[in-house]
Amino acid sequence: MSTTDAALPPFTEIVERHGATVWRVCRAVVGADAADDAWSETFLAALRAYPDLPPTTNLEAWLVTAAHRRAVDVVRRERRTVPAGTDPSDLATPARRDAPDPAARAADTEVWTRVAALPKRQRLALAYHHLGGLTYVEVATIVGGTPDAVRRAAADGLATLRRTYGSEEIA
């Protein structure tokens, strides 16, 4: 079978293989509250585009790029103006009925909080390179700048996490 005869695997296999990576990227980029929506929107958009992909497509990189775009859309959609004097907690979205038990995600809350506190460039470099598996060249294409600058941002973010969270928990 030649490479021109190669076919893309079934979409369900792509979701099973790359779903966790896409969720981690969404979680790191948009936070816990919006990660599920960004993940769902990523795979809905991917499902529509999937039949037209060339068989040689790097599916993981394609999905991480799609997750980036959906995450940006989610952030834009959820941005709201807060009237002066309003307590922002009054505007919080009520918990979804289908959300997982809070205890199920409690173990990683601290590390995700620290990831969210990183400067945006460091957080995105970590999310797309370390969680999404993209090369520094691919990350630089998404976030702008040079691969060297992205590598430095990822290294600085990882160093900050190691310093503030503990090197034994951060790989």
mmCIF file of C-alpha atoms in Angstrom:
data_model
loop_
_atom_site.group_PDB
_atom_site.id
_atom_site.type_symbol
_atom_site.label_atom_id
_atom_site.label_comp_id
_atom_site.label_asym_id
_atom_site.label_seq_id
_atom_site.Cartn_x
_atom_site.Cartn_y
_atom_site.Cartn_z
ATOM 1 C CA MET A 1 0.000 0.000 0.000
ATOM 2 C CA SER A 2 1.513 3.361 -0.998
ATOM 3 C CA THR A 3 1.220 6.573 0.988
ATOM 4 C CA THR A 4 -1.332 7.816 -1.530
ATOM 5 C CA ASP A 5 -3.539 4.838 -0.621
ATOM 6 C CA ALA A 6 -3.314 5.611 3.110
ATOM 7 C CA ALA A 7 -6.560 6.532 4.771
ATOM 8 C CA LEU A 8 -7.276 8.459 7.910
ATOM 9 C CA PRO A 9 -8.305 6.334 10.891
ATOM 10 C CA PRO A 10 -11.934 6.444 12.077
ATOM 11 C CA PHE A 11 -12.736 9.685 13.875
ATOM 12 C CA THR A 12 -13.663 7.853 17.094
ATOM 13 C CA GLU A 13 -10.110 6.504 17.216
ATOM 14 C CA ILE A 14 -8.765 10.054 16.907
ATOM 15 C CA VAL A 15 -10.945 11.184 19.818
ATOM 16 C CA GLU A 16 -9.770 8.249 21.951
ATOM 17 C CA ARG A 17 -6.110 8.745 21.072
ATOM 18 C CA HIS A 18 -5.914 12.552 21.358
ATOM 19 C CA GLY A 19 -8.896 13.527 23.520
ATOM 20 C CA ALA A 20 -6.931 13.760 26.771
ATOM 21 C CA THR A 21 -4.219 15.884 25.164
ATOM 22 C CA VAL A 22 -6.789 18.274 23.719
ATOM 23 C CA TRP A 23 -8.545 18.506 27.098
ATOM 24 C CA ARG A 24 -5.260 19.330 28.899
ATOM 25 C CA VAL A 25 -4.501 22.045 26.349
ATOM 26 C CA CYS A 26 -8.000 23.507 26.712
ATOM 27 C CA ARG A 27 -7.718 23.325 30.512
ATOM 28 C CA ALA A 28 -4.388 25.135 30.522
ATOM 29 C CA VAL A 29 -5.527 27.818 28.075
ATOM 30 C CA VAL A 30 -9.073 28.645 29.238
ATOM 31 C CA GLY A 31 -9.252 27.237 32.772
ATOM 32 C CA ALA A 32 -11.371 24.583 34.416
ATOM 33 C CA ASP A 33 -14.769 26.197 33.930
ATOM 34 C CA ALA A 34 -14.497 26.558 30.155
ATOM 35 C CA ALA A 35 -12.271 23.563 29.293
ATOM 36 C CA ASP A 36 -15.139 21.152 28.660
ATOM 37 C CA ASP A 37 -16.856 23.584 26.283
ATOM 38 C CA ALA A 38 -13.611 24.267 24.408
ATOM 39 C CA TRP A 39 -12.924 20.511 24.170
ATOM 40 C CA SER A 40 -16.396 19.798 22.786
ATOM 41 C CA GLU A 41 -16.212 22.643 20.303
ATOM 42 C CA THR A 42 -12.764 21.473 19.181
ATOM 43 C CA PHE A 43 -14.001 18.001 18.327
ATOM 44 C CA LEU A 44 -17.223 19.256 16.725
ATOM 45 C CA ALA A 45 -15.206 21.522 14.425
ATOM 46 C CA ALA A 46 -12.685 18.730 13.824
ATOM 47 C CA LEU A 47 -15.447 16.285 12.895
ATOM 48 C CA ARG A 48 -16.711 18.666 10.221
ATOM 49 C CA ALA A 49 -13.224 19.199 8.745
ATOM 50 C CA TYR A 50 -11.917 15.639 9.187
ATOM 51 C CA PRO A 51 -13.126 14.104 5.891
ATOM 52 C CA ASP A 52 -11.192 16.710 3.878
ATOM 53 C CA LEU A 53 -7.822 16.239 5.631
ATOM 54 C CA PRO A 54 -4.898 14.814 3.699
ATOM 55 C CA PRO A 55 -3.917 11.368 5.047
ATOM 56 C CA THR A 56 -0.433 12.682 5.917
ATOM 57 C CA THR A 57 -1.767 15.271 8.383
ATOM 58 C CA ASN A 58 -0.161 15.342 11.832
ATOM 59 C CA LEU A 59 -3.469 14.791 13.623
ATOM 60 C CA GLU A 60 -2.244 15.735 17.089
ATOM 61 C CA ALA A 61 -0.820 19.064 15.876
ATOM 62 C CA TRP A 62 -3.972 19.701 13.850
ATOM 63 C CA LEU A 63 -6.184 19.051 16.905
ATOM 64 C CA VAL A 64 -4.046 21.197 19.228
ATOM 65 C CA THR A 65 -4.238 24.051 16.713
ATOM 66 C CA ALA A 66 -8.013 23.582 16.523
ATOM 67 C CA ALA A 67 -8.174 23.554 20.339
ATOM 68 C CA HIS A 68 -6.267 26.841 20.400
ATOM 69 C CA ARG A 69 -8.803 28.412 18.046
ATOM 70 C CA ARG A 70 -11.794 27.077 19.987
ATOM 71 C CA ALA A 71 -10.236 28.248 23.269
ATOM 72 C CA VAL A 72 -9.861 31.755 21.864
ATOM 73 C CA ASP A 73 -13.507 31.633 20.748
ATOM 74 C CA VAL A 74 -14.632 30.495 24.214
ATOM 75 C CA VAL A 75 -12.664 33.261 25.923
ATOM 76 C CA ARG A 76 -14.106 35.888 23.580
ATOM 77 C CA ARG A 77 -17.637 34.623 24.066
ATOM 78 C CA GLU A 78 -17.364 34.507 27.853
ATOM 79 C CA ARG A 79 -15.849 37.962 28.215
ATOM 80 C CA ARG A 80 -18.371 40.162 29.929
ATOM 81 C CA THR A 81 -18.311 43.741 31.067
ATOM 82 C CA VAL A 82 -18.719 44.002 34.817
ATOM 83 C CA PRO A 83 -20.611 47.103 35.954
ATOM 84 C CA ALA A 84 -18.768 49.225 38.513
ATOM 85 C CA GLY A 85 -19.545 48.166 42.061
ATOM 86 C CA THR A 86 -20.584 44.636 41.069
ATOM 87 C CA ASP A 87 -19.081 41.696 42.915
ATOM 88 C CA PRO A 88 -17.636 39.483 40.124
ATOM 89 C CA SER A 89 -18.632 36.372 42.083
ATOM 90 C CA ASP A 90 -22.259 37.370 41.532
ATOM 91 C CA LEU A 91 -21.662 36.776 37.804
ATOM 92 C CA ALA A 92 -20.232 33.277 38.186
ATOM 93 C CA THR A 93 -21.784 30.622 36.019
ATOM 94 C CA PRO A 94 -23.762 28.139 38.120
ATOM 95 C CA ALA A 95 -22.341 24.626 38.244
ATOM 96 C CA ARG A 96 -23.517 22.419 35.413
ATOM 97 C CA ARG A 97 -25.594 19.429 36.452
ATOM 98 C CA ASP A 98 -23.455 17.112 34.354
ATOM 99 C CA ALA A 99 -20.143 18.388 35.765
ATOM 100 C CA PRO A 100 -17.939 15.733 37.380
ATOM 101 C CA ASP A 101 -17.812 15.410 41.130
ATOM 102 C CA PRO A 102 -15.533 18.196 42.451
ATOM 103 C CA ALA A 103 -13.566 15.607 44.424
ATOM 104 C CA ALA A 104 -12.625 13.883 41.159
ATOM 105 C CA ARG A 105 -10.538 16.885 40.081
ATOM 106 C CA ALA A 106 -9.433 18.125 43.500
ATOM 107 C CA ALA A 107 -6.049 16.410 43.281
ATOM 108 C CA ASP A 108 -4.857 18.586 40.394
ATOM 109 C CA THR A 109 -6.485 21.863 41.406
ATOM 110 C CA GLU A 110 -3.330 23.360 42.881
ATOM 111 C CA VAL A 111 -1.105 22.705 39.888
ATOM 112 C CA TRP A 112 -3.751 24.001 37.458
ATOM 113 C CA THR A 113 -4.144 27.120 39.591
ATOM 114 C CA ARG A 114 -0.401 27.696 39.354
ATOM 115 C CA VAL A 115 -0.420 27.089 35.602
ATOM 116 C CA ALA A 116 -3.253 29.614 35.243
ATOM 117 C CA ALA A 117 -1.224 32.165 37.224
ATOM 118 C CA LEU A 118 1.701 32.035 34.774
ATOM 119 C CA PRO A 119 2.117 34.902 32.309
ATOM 120 C CA LYS A 120 0.066 34.219 29.187
ATOM 121 C CA ARG A 121 3.020 33.506 26.883
ATOM 122 C CA GLN A 122 4.539 31.002 29.329
ATOM 123 C CA ARG A 123 1.175 29.327 29.900
ATOM 124 C CA LEU A 124 0.493 28.973 26.172
ATOM 125 C CA ALA A 125 4.021 27.724 25.439
ATOM 126 C CA LEU A 126 3.653 25.071 28.152
ATOM 127 C CA ALA A 127 0.162 24.118 27.013
ATOM 128 C CA TYR A 128 0.949 23.770 23.337
ATOM 129 C CA HIS A 129 4.426 22.237 23.635
ATOM 130 C CA HIS A 130 4.383 20.132 26.798
ATOM 131 C CA LEU A 131 0.691 19.251 26.934
ATOM 132 C CA GLY A 132 -0.162 19.415 23.239
ATOM 133 C CA GLY A 133 3.044 17.925 21.903
ATOM 134 C CA LEU A 134 3.651 20.617 19.286
ATOM 135 C CA THR A 135 7.166 21.591 18.263
ATOM 136 C CA TYR A 136 8.470 25.014 19.209
ATOM 137 C CA VAL A 137 8.186 26.024 15.541
ATOM 138 C CA GLU A 138 4.487 25.058 15.527
ATOM 139 C CA VAL A 139 3.878 26.863 18.821
ATOM 140 C CA ALA A 140 5.597 29.999 17.503
ATOM 141 C CA THR A 141 3.253 29.911 14.502
ATOM 142 C CA ILE A 142 0.230 29.858 16.816
ATOM 143 C CA VAL A 143 1.287 32.378 19.482
ATOM 144 C CA GLY A 144 3.676 34.514 17.433
ATOM 145 C CA GLY A 145 7.354 35.116 17.900
ATOM 146 C CA THR A 146 10.302 32.868 17.244
ATOM 147 C CA PRO A 147 10.815 29.234 18.200
ATOM 148 C CA ASP A 148 13.669 30.336 20.491
ATOM 149 C CA ALA A 149 11.393 32.805 22.284
ATOM 150 C CA VAL A 150 8.734 30.107 22.704
ATOM 151 C CA ARG A 151 11.358 27.660 24.024
ATOM 152 C CA ARG A 152 12.492 30.294 26.536
ATOM 153 C CA ALA A 153 8.895 31.028 27.611
ATOM 154 C CA ALA A 154 8.206 27.314 28.127
ATOM 155 C CA ALA A 155 11.432 26.879 30.103
ATOM 156 C CA ASP A 156 10.665 29.921 32.263
ATOM 157 C CA GLY A 157 7.121 28.686 32.913
ATOM 158 C CA LEU A 158 8.339 25.219 33.849
ATOM 159 C CA ALA A 159 11.004 26.712 36.129
ATOM 160 C CA THR A 160 8.376 28.834 37.855
ATOM 161 C CA LEU A 161 6.137 25.806 38.373
ATOM 162 C CA ARG A 162 9.027 23.802 39.788
ATOM 163 C CA ARG A 163 9.931 26.634 42.145
ATOM 164 C CA THR A 164 6.393 27.314 43.341
ATOM 165 C CA TYR A 165 4.885 23.831 43.293
ATOM 166 C CA GLY A 166 7.815 21.543 43.926
ATOM 167 C CA SER A 167 10.134 19.736 41.540
ATOM 168 C CA GLU A 168 8.954 16.280 42.582
ATOM 169 C CA GLU A 169 5.441 16.899 41.224
ATOM 170 C CA ILE A 170 6.456 18.649 37.974
ATOM 171 C CA ALA A 171 8.056 16.485 35.296
#
